[in-house]
């Protein structure tokens, strides 16, 4: 389900929709909810809001840079069908 309230989607939400698959599903479980593992470990160190996908966008930026990929969307395309997001 995408945007049932009719609100403007954030950039990361749009990317999640475009590159939906097991990788995004698992990544969101770890990085996109209050109380998720990333929130528990990094809330004091990360800017933004987990629910608004800020943590996920940050970790994807870091992972893309680490792999020498120029953008989050290219990184997500490369990993769209990975079975999980454990490497994040």
Coordinates of C-alpha atoms in Angstrom, one line a residue:
X1 CA 0.0 0.0 0.0
X2 CA 1.4 3.4 -1.0
X3 CA 0.1 6.7 0.3
X4 CA -3.5 6.0 1.1
X5 CA -3.7 9.4 2.8
X6 CA -2.9 11.3 -0.3
X7 CA 0.2 13.0 1.2
X8 CA 3.3 13.8 -0.8
X9 CA 5.7 10.9 -0.7
X10 CA 9.3 11.5 0.5
X11 CA 12.1 10.7 -2.0
X12 CA 13.1 7.5 -0.1
X13 CA 9.5 6.3 -0.1
X14 CA 9.4 6.7 -3.8
X15 CA 12.6 4.8 -4.2
X16 CA 11.2 2.0 -2.0
X17 CA 8.2 1.7 -4.3
X18 CA 10.3 1.7 -7.5
X19 CA 12.8 -0.9 -6.2
X20 CA 10.4 -3.0 -4.0
X21 CA 11.5 -6.5 -3.3
X22 CA 13.0 -8.6 -0.6
X23 CA 15.9 -6.2 -0.1
X24 CA 13.7 -3.2 0.6
X25 CA 11.3 -5.1 2.7
X26 CA 14.1 -6.4 5.0
X27 CA 15.9 -3.0 5.0
X28 CA 12.7 -1.2 6.1
X29 CA 12.4 -3.8 9.0
X30 CA 15.8 -2.7 10.3
X31 CA 15.8 1.0 9.5
X32 CA 12.3 2.4 9.1
X33 CA 10.4 2.1 12.3
X34 CA 10.6 3.6 15.8
X35 CA 12.0 0.9 17.9
X36 CA 13.7 -0.8 15.0
X37 CA 17.3 -2.0 15.6
X38 CA 18.8 1.2 13.9
X39 CA 16.6 3.4 16.0
X40 CA 17.7 1.7 19.2
X41 CA 21.3 1.9 18.3
X42 CA 21.6 5.2 16.4
X43 CA 18.8 7.6 17.4
X44 CA 21.4 9.8 19.2
X45 CA 23.7 9.8 16.2
X46 CA 21.4 10.0 13.1
X47 CA 19.4 13.0 11.9
X48 CA 15.9 12.7 10.8
X49 CA 13.1 10.3 11.6
X50 CA 13.1 6.5 11.2
X51 CA 9.4 6.5 10.1
X52 CA 10.1 9.1 7.4
X53 CA 12.9 6.9 6.0
X54 CA 15.8 9.2 7.0
X55 CA 17.7 6.3 8.7
X56 CA 17.3 4.1 5.7
X57 CA 18.3 6.9 3.3
X58 CA 21.5 7.5 5.3
X59 CA 22.5 3.9 5.5
X60 CA 21.9 3.4 1.8
X61 CA 24.0 6.5 1.1
X62 CA 26.8 5.0 3.2
X63 CA 26.5 1.6 1.6
X64 CA 26.5 3.0 -1.9
X65 CA 29.6 5.0 -1.2
X66 CA 31.3 2.0 0.3
X67 CA 30.6 0.0 -2.9
X68 CA 31.6 2.8 -5.2
X69 CA 28.1 3.3 -6.5
X70 CA 27.2 6.9 -7.3
X71 CA 23.6 7.0 -6.1
X72 CA 21.1 5.4 -3.8
X73 CA 18.8 4.5 -6.6
X74 CA 21.6 2.7 -8.5
X75 CA 22.5 0.9 -5.3
X76 CA 18.9 -0.1 -4.7
X77 CA 18.6 -1.4 -8.3
X78 CA 21.7 -3.5 -7.9
X79 CA 20.4 -5.1 -4.7
X80 CA 16.6 -5.1 -5.4
X81 CA 16.4 -8.9 -5.5
X82 CA 18.8 -9.7 -2.7
X83 CA 17.1 -12.0 -0.3
X84 CA 17.9 -9.7 2.7
X85 CA 19.6 -6.5 3.7
X86 CA 22.1 -8.0 6.1
X87 CA 25.0 -6.3 4.4
X88 CA 23.6 -2.9 5.5

